């Protein structure tokens, strides 16, 4: 099924948020995916779960449809620089939530990012997912932003501090864990986007 979709094990692994080794083990019958993961795999490879699990070819092909009243928002991963953004899974988020609660004008600038560091715990824990607005790159008003710290994406609280007479304002970047804080010229801070919502990992 993977080869018919002309996908590599690495591509499948990345879209599922797993390791390439996990995919290789499934294909060699060393291990098997969970029922939930098997459903995601069958959707990704456009085959029925019955065919994937048991090789039953007479099962009808399942058509996956977006739930009504939902907007599709892509999950994103980053490479070596902030512009190197790759799309992962698609999430269906209720349209009312996007418009009213997230205060976002358009969902086309939104993406979902998996929290990869505990520096903002307990507010944002490792494994949580945040909805980030690419259109909101200004450091004001104060809030939580996904920034590029020179090495990779980092979730931080950003507050603008007025500069001394004749000097540019500063952006104070801080975390909740360990109270780590540093300041950088506001116009030099690389903001990827502002956090608009949270999908809590339970």
N, CA and C of each residue as an Amber inpcrd file, in Angstrom:
protein
   606
   0.8390000  -1.2060000   0.0000000   0.0000000   0.0000000   0.0000000
   0.8690000   1.2480000   0.0000000   1.9640000   1.1880000   0.7670000
   2.8710000   2.3340000   0.8150000   3.5390000   2.5470000  -0.5400000
   3.9930000   1.4610000  -1.1560000   4.6670000   1.5760000  -2.4550000
   3.6960000   2.0400000  -3.5390000   2.4390000   1.5930000  -3.4710000
   1.4340000   2.0470000  -4.4340000   1.2040000   3.5480000  -4.3410000
   1.3820000   4.1090000  -3.1500000   1.2450000   5.5570000  -2.9570000
   2.5480000   6.2800000  -3.2460000   3.5790000   5.4980000  -3.6360000
   4.9050000   6.0320000  -3.9610000   5.4610000   6.8650000  -2.8050000
   5.3920000   6.2780000  -1.6120000   5.8940000   6.9330000  -0.4150000
   7.0080000   6.0890000   0.1890000   7.9870000   6.7520000   0.8020000
   9.0410000   6.0380000   1.5070000   8.5960000   5.7740000   2.9380000
   9.2990000   4.8600000   3.6000000   9.0010000   4.6020000   5.0090000
   9.1940000   5.8710000   5.8230000  10.2080000   6.6500000   5.4800000
  10.4830000   7.8930000   6.2070000   9.3370000   8.8870000   6.0570000
   8.7750000   8.9920000   4.8590000   7.6590000   9.9130000   4.6250000
   6.4320000   9.5030000   5.4240000   6.1330000   8.2090000   5.4330000
   4.9860000   7.7070000   6.2010000   5.2100000   7.9680000   7.6850000
   6.4280000   7.6970000   8.1560000   6.7520000   7.8970000   9.5700000
   6.5750000   9.3570000   9.9670000   7.0430000  10.2620000   9.1370000
   6.9500000  11.6910000   9.4560000   5.5020000  12.1430000   9.5190000
   4.6780000  11.7010000   8.5850000   3.2710000  12.1010000   8.5680000
   2.4970000  11.5230000   9.7470000   2.9610000  10.4040000  10.2860000
   2.2810000   9.7870000  11.4220000   2.9030000  10.1860000  12.7590000
   4.0170000  10.9270000  12.6970000   4.6950000  11.3190000  13.9230000
   5.3860000  10.1580000  14.6120000   5.9120000   9.2100000  13.8020000
   6.5620000   8.0150000  14.3380000   7.9710000   7.8940000  13.7700000
   8.7020000   6.8710000  14.2010000  10.0420000   6.6320000  13.6620000
   9.9440000   5.7550000  12.4100000  10.9740000   5.8490000  11.5410000
  11.0120000   5.0090000  10.3590000  11.1320000   3.5420000  10.7590000
  11.8270000   3.2950000  11.8830000  12.0010000   1.9180000  12.3560000
  10.6490000   1.2670000  12.6770000   9.7080000   2.0530000  13.2080000
   8.3800000   1.5070000  13.5260000   7.6850000   1.0210000  12.2650000
   7.7880000   1.7990000  11.1910000   7.1640000   1.4160000   9.9120000
   7.8290000   0.1490000   9.3740000   9.1570000   0.0970000   9.4550000
   9.8980000  -1.0660000   8.9620000   9.5050000  -2.3300000   9.7340000
   9.2870000  -2.1890000  11.0480000   8.9010000  -3.3480000  11.8560000
   7.5080000  -3.8520000  11.4990000   6.5970000  -2.9290000  11.1840000
   5.2590000  -3.3580000  10.7530000   5.3610000  -4.1610000   9.4580000
   6.1540000  -3.6210000   8.5170000   6.2380000  -4.2430000   7.1910000
   6.9440000  -5.5940000   7.2380000   7.7800000  -5.8090000   8.2490000
   8.4630000  -7.1060000   8.3620000   7.7400000  -8.0380000   9.3430000
   6.5280000  -7.6420000   9.7770000   5.7150000  -8.4320000  10.7090000
   6.4040000  -8.6640000  12.0530000   7.3220000  -7.7610000  12.4250000
   7.9750000  -7.8580000  13.7330000   7.0450000  -7.3300000  14.8160000
   6.3630000  -6.2040000  14.5190000   5.3730000  -5.6230000  15.4310000
   4.1530000  -5.2330000  14.6060000   3.0960000  -4.8080000  15.3040000
   1.8750000  -4.3500000  14.6320000   1.4510000  -3.0120000  15.2320000
   0.8410000  -2.1550000  14.4270000   0.3550000  -0.8850000  14.9750000
  -0.8760000  -1.1080000  15.8430000  -1.1410000  -0.1320000  16.7300000
  -2.3710000  -0.1890000  17.5190000  -3.5660000  -0.0080000  16.5840000
  -4.7650000  -0.2960000  17.0730000  -5.9690000  -0.1410000  16.2550000
  -6.1120000   1.3120000  15.7990000  -5.8660000   2.2490000  16.7360000
  -5.9800000   3.6720000  16.3920000  -4.9780000   4.0460000  15.3000000
  -3.7260000   3.5930000  15.4660000  -2.6960000   3.9100000  14.4780000
  -2.9910000   3.2380000  13.1470000  -3.4960000   2.0090000  13.1770000
  -3.8390000   1.3040000  11.9360000  -4.9050000   2.0680000  11.1590000
  -5.8500000   2.6750000  11.8810000  -6.8780000   3.4820000  11.2120000
  -6.2560000   4.6960000  10.5410000  -5.2790000   5.3270000  11.2000000
  -4.5960000   6.4830000  10.6130000  -3.7790000   6.0660000   9.3920000
  -3.1260000   4.9000000   9.4870000  -2.3210000   4.3990000   8.3700000
  -3.2160000   4.1040000   7.1690000  -4.3640000   3.4560000   7.4070000
  -5.2590000   3.1170000   6.2910000  -5.7880000   4.3800000   5.6190000
  -6.0500000   5.4090000   6.4130000  -6.5070000   6.6840000   5.8470000
  -5.4030000   7.3140000   5.0060000  -4.1780000   7.3170000   5.5510000
  -3.0400000   7.9130000   4.8440000  -2.7490000   7.1870000   3.5320000
  -2.8320000   5.8520000   3.5410000  -2.4860000   5.0560000   2.3570000
  -3.6920000   4.7650000   1.4600000  -4.8640000   5.2880000   1.8580000
  -6.0870000   5.1780000   1.0570000  -6.4740000   3.7250000   0.7840000
  -6.4320000   2.9240000   1.8470000  -6.9090000   1.5480000   1.7760000
  -7.8550000   1.3330000   2.9480000  -8.6330000   0.2580000   2.8960000
  -9.5420000  -0.0150000   4.0050000  -8.7530000  -0.6170000   5.1640000
  -9.1870000  -0.3790000   6.3930000  -8.5180000  -1.0040000   7.5350000
  -8.5460000  -2.5350000   7.4530000  -9.6230000  -3.1010000   6.8440000
  -9.7190000  -4.5600000   6.7110000  -8.6020000  -5.1050000   5.8160000
  -8.3360000  -4.3990000   4.7290000  -7.2660000  -4.8370000   3.8310000
  -5.9170000  -4.7390000   4.5190000  -5.7270000  -3.6280000   5.2400000
  -4.4510000  -3.4020000   5.9180000  -4.1990000  -4.4670000   6.9840000
  -5.2400000  -4.8190000   7.7350000  -5.0740000  -5.7660000   8.8440000
  -5.0970000  -7.2250000   8.3990000  -6.0050000  -7.5400000   7.4330000
  -6.2270000  -8.9570000   7.1020000  -6.0490000  -9.3020000   5.6310000
  -5.7500000  -8.3110000   4.8080000  -5.5800000  -8.5730000   3.3800000
  -6.8800000  -8.8640000   2.6660000  -7.9980000  -8.4440000   3.2530000
  -9.3060000  -8.6810000   2.6370000  -9.5090000  -7.6640000   1.5280000
  -9.5360000  -8.1300000   0.2930000  -9.6290000  -7.2070000  -0.8360000
 -11.0590000  -6.9130000  -1.2550000 -12.0190000  -7.6880000  -0.7330000
 -13.4080000  -7.4650000  -1.1450000 -14.0920000  -6.3920000  -0.2970000
 -13.4320000  -5.9280000   0.7210000 -14.0460000  -4.8900000   1.5590000
 -14.1670000  -3.6040000   0.7580000 -15.2580000  -2.8850000   0.9370000
 -15.4110000  -1.6370000   0.1860000 -14.3590000  -0.6150000   0.6020000
 -13.9470000   0.1790000  -0.3630000 -12.9870000   1.2360000  -0.0660000
 -13.6850000   2.2910000   0.7850000 -13.0180000   2.7070000   1.8370000
 -13.6050000   3.6890000   2.7450000 -13.2380000   5.0900000   2.2800000
 -14.2210000   5.9440000   2.2550000 -13.9860000   7.3410000   1.8730000
 -14.0350000   8.1830000   3.1360000 -12.9610000   8.8860000   3.3920000
 -12.8920000   9.7310000   4.5770000 -13.3220000  11.1440000   4.2120000
 -14.2610000  11.6650000   4.9730000 -14.7620000  13.0130000   4.7070000
 -14.5100000  13.9200000   5.8940000 -14.2890000  15.1770000   5.5970000
 -14.1040000  16.1690000   6.6450000 -15.4350000  16.3730000   7.3650000
 -15.4420000  16.3700000   8.7040000 -16.6980000  16.6190000   9.4250000
 -17.2750000  17.9800000   9.0730000 -18.5900000  18.0660000   9.0230000
 -19.2320000  19.3400000   8.6940000 -18.9390000  20.3680000   9.7690000
 -18.7910000  21.6190000   9.3250000 -18.5480000  22.7190000  10.2610000
 -17.1330000  22.7690000  10.7820000 -16.2170000  22.0500000  10.1230000
 -14.8120000  22.0370000  10.5590000 -13.9070000  22.6130000   9.4780000
 -12.8040000  23.1690000   9.9190000 -11.7710000  23.6670000   9.0200000
 -10.5520000  22.7610000   9.1530000  -9.8790000  22.5320000   8.0430000
  -8.6780000  21.6980000   8.0770000  -7.4720000  22.5680000   8.4000000
  -6.7230000  22.1620000   9.4210000  -5.5000000  22.8700000   9.8000000
  -4.3730000  21.8490000   9.8090000  -3.2820000  22.1710000   9.1310000
  -2.1550000  21.2530000   9.0040000  -1.2410000  21.3350000  10.2290000
  -0.6800000  20.1960000  10.5870000   0.3560000  20.1710000  11.6040000
   1.6730000  20.4440000  10.8880000   2.5760000  21.1880000  11.5310000
   3.8250000  21.5680000  10.8760000   5.0330000  21.1200000  11.6800000
   6.1170000  20.8270000  10.9620000   7.4090000  20.5080000  11.5540000
   8.4370000  21.4060000  10.8870000   9.5210000  21.7000000  11.5870000
  10.5240000  22.6070000  11.0600000  11.8380000  21.8870000  10.7960000
  12.5510000  22.3960000   9.8020000  13.8640000  21.8640000   9.4620000
  14.9630000  22.7250000  10.0590000  15.9180000  23.1060000   9.2200000
  17.1040000  23.8270000   9.6790000  16.8970000  25.3300000   9.8380000
  15.8100000  25.8700000   9.3030000  15.5480000  27.3040000   9.4190000
  14.0460000  27.5420000   9.5220000  13.6380000  28.7450000   9.9860000
  12.2090000  28.9720000  10.2160000  11.3490000  28.9020000   8.9600000
  11.9430000  29.1150000   7.7990000  11.1790000  29.0470000   6.5510000
  11.0570000  27.6130000   6.0280000  11.8120000  26.7000000   6.6320000
  11.7960000  25.2920000   6.2220000  10.7100000  24.5590000   7.0170000
   9.4530000  24.7920000   6.6320000   8.3120000  24.2360000   7.3450000
   7.6910000  23.1340000   6.4950000   7.5360000  21.9470000   7.0840000
   6.9550000  20.8250000   6.3620000   5.6160000  20.4600000   6.9930000
   4.6670000  20.1170000   6.1370000   3.3330000  19.7740000   6.6230000
   3.2610000  18.3200000   7.0460000   2.4920000  18.0830000   8.1100000
   2.2580000  16.7350000   8.6000000   0.7830000  16.3940000   8.5260000
   0.2400000  15.8520000   9.5950000  -1.1690000  15.4590000   9.6410000
  -2.1030000  16.6520000   9.4560000  -3.3230000  16.3550000   9.0590000
  -4.3690000  17.3690000   8.9650000  -5.3240000  17.1790000  10.1320000
  -5.6630000  18.2770000  10.7990000  -6.5990000  18.2580000  11.9090000
  -7.8680000  18.9710000  11.4930000  -9.0040000  18.4460000  11.9240000
 -10.2890000  19.0930000  11.6790000 -10.6950000  19.8360000  12.9390000
 -10.7160000  21.1660000  12.8540000 -11.0050000  22.0040000  14.0110000
 -12.3320000  22.7250000  13.7610000 -13.2480000  22.7230000  14.7480000
 -14.5470000  23.3780000  14.5430000 -14.3990000  24.8340000  14.1050000
 -15.1250000  25.1790000  13.0430000 -15.0400000  26.5210000  12.4620000
 -15.4280000  27.5990000  13.4690000 -16.4610000  27.3480000  14.2760000
 -16.8770000  28.3250000  15.2880000 -15.7470000  28.6270000  16.2580000
 -15.0110000  27.6010000  16.6450000 -13.8900000  27.7640000  17.5740000
 -12.7970000  28.6300000  16.9500000 -12.5000000  28.3790000  15.6730000
 -11.4570000  29.1400000  14.9880000 -11.8360000  30.6090000  14.8980000
 -13.0700000  30.8870000  14.5150000 -13.4870000  32.2810000  14.3130000
 -13.7130000  33.0280000  15.6280000 -14.4180000  32.4010000  16.5730000
 -14.7920000  33.1040000  17.8060000 -13.7140000  33.0290000  18.8850000
 -13.2270000  31.8180000  19.1560000 -12.3010000  31.6490000  20.2680000
 -10.8540000  31.9780000  19.9080000 -10.4250000  31.6200000  18.7130000
  -9.0330000  31.8760000  18.3330000  -8.8260000  33.2800000  17.7970000
  -9.9210000  33.9620000  17.4910000  -9.8300000  35.3390000  17.0170000
  -8.9840000  35.4290000  15.7480000  -9.0680000  34.4140000  14.9060000
  -8.2710000  34.3800000  13.6810000  -9.1530000  34.7620000  12.4980000
  -8.6520000  35.6510000  11.6510000  -9.4240000  36.1060000  10.4980000
  -9.5330000  35.0350000   9.4270000  -8.4870000  34.2570000   9.2560000
  -8.5020000  33.2080000   8.2510000  -7.7480000  31.9930000   8.7690000
  -8.2570000  30.8110000   8.4760000  -7.5730000  29.6130000   8.9540000
  -6.3890000  29.2390000   8.0740000  -6.2450000  29.8940000   6.9260000
  -5.1630000  29.5280000   6.0070000  -3.7890000  29.8710000   6.5750000
  -3.7420000  30.7780000   7.5530000  -2.4740000  31.1560000   8.1620000
  -2.2160000  30.4010000   9.4720000  -3.1060000  29.4740000   9.8140000
  -2.9590000  28.7240000  11.0590000  -2.2800000  27.3850000  10.8100000
  -1.4810000  26.9580000  11.7700000  -0.9290000  25.6060000  11.7260000
  -0.8240000  25.0910000  13.1570000  -0.6680000  23.7930000  13.2830000
  -0.5660000  23.1590000  14.5950000   0.8730000  22.6940000  14.7890000
   1.4070000  22.9810000  15.9740000   2.7890000  22.6110000  16.2890000
   2.8180000  21.8480000  17.5970000   3.5750000  20.7670000  17.6440000
   3.6990000  19.9350000  18.8470000   4.7640000  20.5190000  19.7540000
   4.4040000  20.7680000  21.0200000   5.3410000  21.3190000  21.9980000
   6.4290000  20.2930000  22.2620000   7.6830000  20.7100000  22.0740000
   8.8060000  19.7850000  22.1660000   9.7250000  20.0650000  23.3430000
   9.3210000  20.9880000  24.2230000  10.1620000  21.3470000  25.3610000
   9.2760000  21.6950000  26.5550000   9.7440000  21.4050000  27.7720000
   8.9410000  21.7260000  28.9520000   9.1810000  23.1410000  29.4840000
   9.8190000  24.0170000  28.6900000  10.1870000  25.3410000  29.2070000
   8.9860000  26.2230000  29.5400000   7.7740000  25.8900000  29.0460000
   6.5900000  26.6890000  29.3490000   5.6000000  25.9240000  30.2410000
   6.0630000  24.8190000  30.8570000   5.2130000  24.0540000  31.7760000
   4.9460000  24.9120000  33.0230000   3.7930000  24.7640000  33.6380000
   2.7230000  23.8090000  33.3620000   1.6990000  24.3170000  32.3500000
   1.8930000  25.5470000  31.8540000   0.9400000  26.1160000  30.9010000
   0.8770000  25.2850000  29.6270000   2.0300000  24.9940000  29.0590000
   2.1400000  24.1760000  27.8470000   3.1150000  23.0470000  28.1600000
   2.5990000  21.8280000  28.2050000   3.4110000  20.6630000  28.5520000
   3.9760000  20.0030000  27.2890000   5.0600000  19.2330000  27.4880000
   5.6330000  18.4600000  26.3970000   4.5520000  17.5440000  25.8160000
   4.3780000  17.5690000  24.5020000   3.3770000  16.7330000  23.8340000
   2.0790000  17.4490000  23.5410000   1.8260000  18.5900000  24.2150000
   0.6470000  19.3900000  23.8660000   0.7970000  19.8870000  22.4430000
  -0.3100000  20.2900000  21.8430000  -0.2490000  20.8970000  20.5110000
  -0.8480000  22.2990000  20.6090000  -0.1840000  23.2490000  19.9610000
  -0.6650000  24.6250000  19.9690000  -1.0530000  25.0270000  18.5530000
  -2.0490000  25.9000000  18.4650000  -2.4490000  26.4460000  17.1710000
  -1.7670000  27.7940000  17.0390000  -0.9640000  27.9400000  15.9940000
  -0.1330000  29.1220000  15.7970000  -0.6240000  29.8960000  14.5730000
  -0.6650000  31.2220000  14.7090000  -1.1080000  32.1200000  13.6360000
   0.1070000  32.7310000  12.9610000   0.4000000  32.2920000  11.7340000
   1.5440000  32.8120000  10.9750000   1.4110000  34.2890000  10.6440000
   0.1720000  34.8020000  10.6120000  -0.0450000  36.1980000  10.2470000
   0.2730000  37.1470000  11.4040000   0.4230000  36.6120000  12.6200000
   0.6690000  37.4550000  13.7970000   2.1340000  37.3470000  14.2020000
   2.9670000  38.2340000  13.6570000   4.4040000  38.1870000  13.9110000
   4.8940000  39.3580000  14.7640000   3.9790000  40.2350000  15.1870000
   4.3810000  41.3730000  16.0130000   4.5260000  40.9370000  17.4700000
   5.4810000  41.5230000  18.1850000   5.6630000  41.1450000  19.5850000
   4.6740000  41.8140000  20.5470000   3.8080000  42.6580000  20.0200000
   2.7990000  43.2960000  20.8730000   1.4150000  42.9050000  20.3840000
   0.4220000  42.7710000  21.2740000   0.5700000  42.8590000  22.7280000
   1.3140000  41.6480000  23.2660000   1.6420000  41.7070000  24.5680000
   2.3500000  40.5910000  25.2020000   1.5460000  39.3050000  25.0400000
   2.2630000  38.2070000  24.9250000   1.5910000  36.9180000  24.7810000
   2.5840000  35.8180000  24.4860000   2.0640000  34.6320000  24.2330000
   2.9070000  33.4830000  23.9300000   3.0940000  33.3840000  22.4250000
   4.3520000  33.2820000  22.0090000   4.6720000  33.1880000  20.5920000
   5.6100000  32.0230000  20.3450000   5.5490000  31.5120000  19.1260000
   6.5190000  30.5210000  18.6720000   7.6230000  31.3130000  17.9920000
   8.8240000  31.2680000  18.5510000   9.9340000  32.0420000  17.9960000
  11.0150000  31.0940000  17.4850000  11.9020000  31.6370000  16.6690000
  13.0670000  30.8840000  16.2210000  14.2410000  31.3700000  17.0510000
  14.7930000  30.4870000  17.8790000  15.8420000  30.9120000  18.8120000
  17.2520000  30.8170000  18.2320000  17.3540000  30.6010000  16.9340000
  18.6560000  30.4810000  16.2870000  18.9950000  29.0360000  15.9730000
  18.3520000  28.1030000  16.6850000  18.5940000  26.6750000  16.4710000
  17.3260000  25.9670000  16.0270000  16.2000000  26.3720000  16.5950000
  14.9310000  25.7340000  16.2740000  13.7710000  26.5220000  16.8450000
  12.5410000  26.0090000  16.6630000  11.3740000  26.7050000  17.1930000
  11.2940000  26.5550000  18.7130000  10.8360000  27.6100000  19.3750000
  10.7350000  27.6040000  20.8260000   9.5070000  28.3950000  21.2400000
   8.7560000  27.8430000  22.1840000   7.5500000  28.4940000  22.6960000
   7.9460000  29.3650000  23.8800000   7.6500000  30.6740000  23.8040000
   8.0410000  31.5900000  24.8690000   7.0290000  32.7010000  25.0540000
   7.0560000  33.2940000  26.2500000   6.2880000  34.4980000  26.5430000
   7.1020000  35.6750000  26.0130000   6.4640000  36.5570000  25.2320000
   7.1700000  37.7170000  24.6630000   6.4810000  38.9910000  25.1270000
   7.2760000  39.9140000  25.6900000   6.7840000  41.2040000  26.1540000
   7.7010000  42.2870000  25.6070000   7.1360000  43.3840000  25.1120000
   7.9480000  44.4850000  24.6030000   8.2500000  45.4520000  25.7410000
   9.5180000  45.8310000  25.8410000   9.9750000  46.7780000  26.8590000
  10.4560000  48.0290000  26.1330000   9.9320000  49.2250000  26.4770000
  10.3930000  50.4410000  25.7920000  11.8970000  50.6050000  25.9460000
  12.5470000  51.0380000  24.8730000  13.9920000  51.2470000  24.9150000
  14.3310000  52.5700000  25.5780000  15.5920000  52.7260000  25.9400000
  16.0500000  53.9900000  26.5110000  15.9250000  55.0750000  25.4440000
  16.0770000  56.3230000  25.8490000  15.9140000  57.4560000  24.9310000
  16.7120000  57.2470000  23.6490000  15.9890000  57.3130000  22.5340000
  16.6150000  57.1850000  21.2220000  16.9600000  55.7660000  20.8200000
  16.6180000  54.7790000  21.6430000  16.9500000  53.3940000  21.3170000
  15.6850000  52.6130000  20.9880000  15.8600000  51.5660000  20.2050000
  14.7320000  50.7200000  19.7980000  14.1800000  49.9580000  20.9930000
  12.8820000  49.6250000  20.9590000  12.3180000  48.8220000  22.0430000
  12.9260000  47.4230000  22.0680000  12.8860000  46.8270000  23.2490000
  13.4180000  45.4870000  23.4300000  12.2760000  44.4900000  23.5750000
  12.5150000  43.2600000  23.1720000  11.5600000  42.1760000  23.3940000
  12.1300000  41.3300000  24.5270000  11.3380000  41.1830000  25.6050000
  11.7480000  40.3310000  26.7130000  11.1520000  38.9490000  26.4680000
  12.0240000  37.9800000  26.3360000  11.6190000  36.6060000  26.0400000
  11.8080000  35.7890000  27.3160000  10.7340000  35.1340000  27.7740000
  10.8320000  34.3930000  29.0300000  10.0780000  33.0780000  28.9500000
  10.3880000  32.1880000  29.8860000   9.7040000  30.9070000  30.0050000
   9.0830000  30.8390000  31.3940000   8.1800000  29.9020000  31.5880000
   7.5660000  29.7480000  32.9090000   8.3760000  28.7920000  33.7700000
   9.0390000  27.8380000  33.1590000   9.8520000  26.8720000  33.9050000
  11.2560000  27.4330000  34.1000000  11.6660000  27.6170000  35.3300000
  13.0210000  28.1000000  35.5940000  13.1580000  29.6080000  35.4960000
  12.0980000  30.2970000  35.1350000  12.1330000  31.7690000  35.0270000
  13.3050000  32.2790000  34.1970000  13.6060000  31.6020000  33.1070000
  14.6870000  32.0440000  32.2220000  14.1960000  33.2160000  31.3820000
  14.9830000  34.3080000  31.3580000  14.5940000  35.5080000  30.6300000
  15.8080000  36.0960000  29.9220000  15.5820000  36.5850000  28.7120000
  16.6250000  37.3620000  28.0330000  15.9370000  38.4430000  27.2090000
  16.7130000  39.4570000  26.8260000  16.1700000  40.5620000  26.0330000
  16.9200000  40.6580000  24.7170000  16.1790000  41.0240000  23.6900000
  16.7460000  41.1820000  22.3570000  16.0220000  42.3470000  21.6990000
  16.6890000  43.0400000  20.7710000  16.0270000  44.1350000  20.0510000
  14.7640000  43.5920000  19.4040000  13.6410000  44.2940000  19.6220000
  12.3390000  43.8010000  19.1490000  12.3500000  43.5270000  17.6500000
  13.0670000  44.3600000  16.8850000  13.0870000  44.1620000  15.4290000
  14.0050000  43.0220000  14.9970000  14.7660000  42.4520000  15.9390000
  15.6590000  41.3330000  15.6210000  15.0490000  39.9860000  16.0190000
  13.9830000  40.0190000  16.8020000  13.3600000  38.7760000  17.2620000
  12.6490000  38.0950000  16.0990000  12.9430000  36.8260000  15.8740000
  12.3210000  36.0620000  14.7870000  11.0720000  35.3580000  15.3140000
   9.9170000  36.0050000  15.1160000   8.6520000  35.4180000  15.5530000
   8.0510000  34.6310000  14.3860000   7.8150000  33.3470000  14.6040000
   7.1730000  32.5140000  13.5840000   5.6810000  32.8100000  13.5660000
   5.0900000  32.9440000  14.7450000   3.6630000  33.2470000  14.8460000
   3.2230000  33.2680000  16.2970000   2.0290000  33.8100000  16.5180000
   1.4680000  33.9130000  17.8730000   0.5920000  32.6970000  18.1610000
   0.6720000  32.2080000  19.3920000  -0.1490000  31.0710000  19.8070000
  -1.5840000  31.5530000  20.0020000  -2.5250000  30.8780000  19.3140000
  -3.9450000  31.2400000  19.3970000  -4.7700000  30.2250000  20.2020000
  -4.3040000  28.9750000  20.2550000  -5.0860000  27.9590000  20.9500000
  -4.2310000  26.7940000  21.3970000  -4.8090000  25.9620000  22.2360000
  -4.0890000  24.8240000  22.8280000  -4.9120000  23.5490000  22.6910000
  -4.2760000  22.4780000  22.2430000  -4.8800000  21.1460000  22.2220000
  -4.1140000  20.3350000  23.2690000  -4.7080000  20.1350000  24.4210000
  -4.0140000  19.5580000  25.5620000  -3.7840000  18.0630000  25.3810000
  -2.5520000  17.6220000  25.6440000  -2.2010000  16.2060000  25.5820000
  -2.5920000  15.5520000  26.8990000  -3.4600000  14.5360000  26.8290000
  -3.8990000  13.8540000  28.0580000  -3.5540000  12.3670000  27.9900000
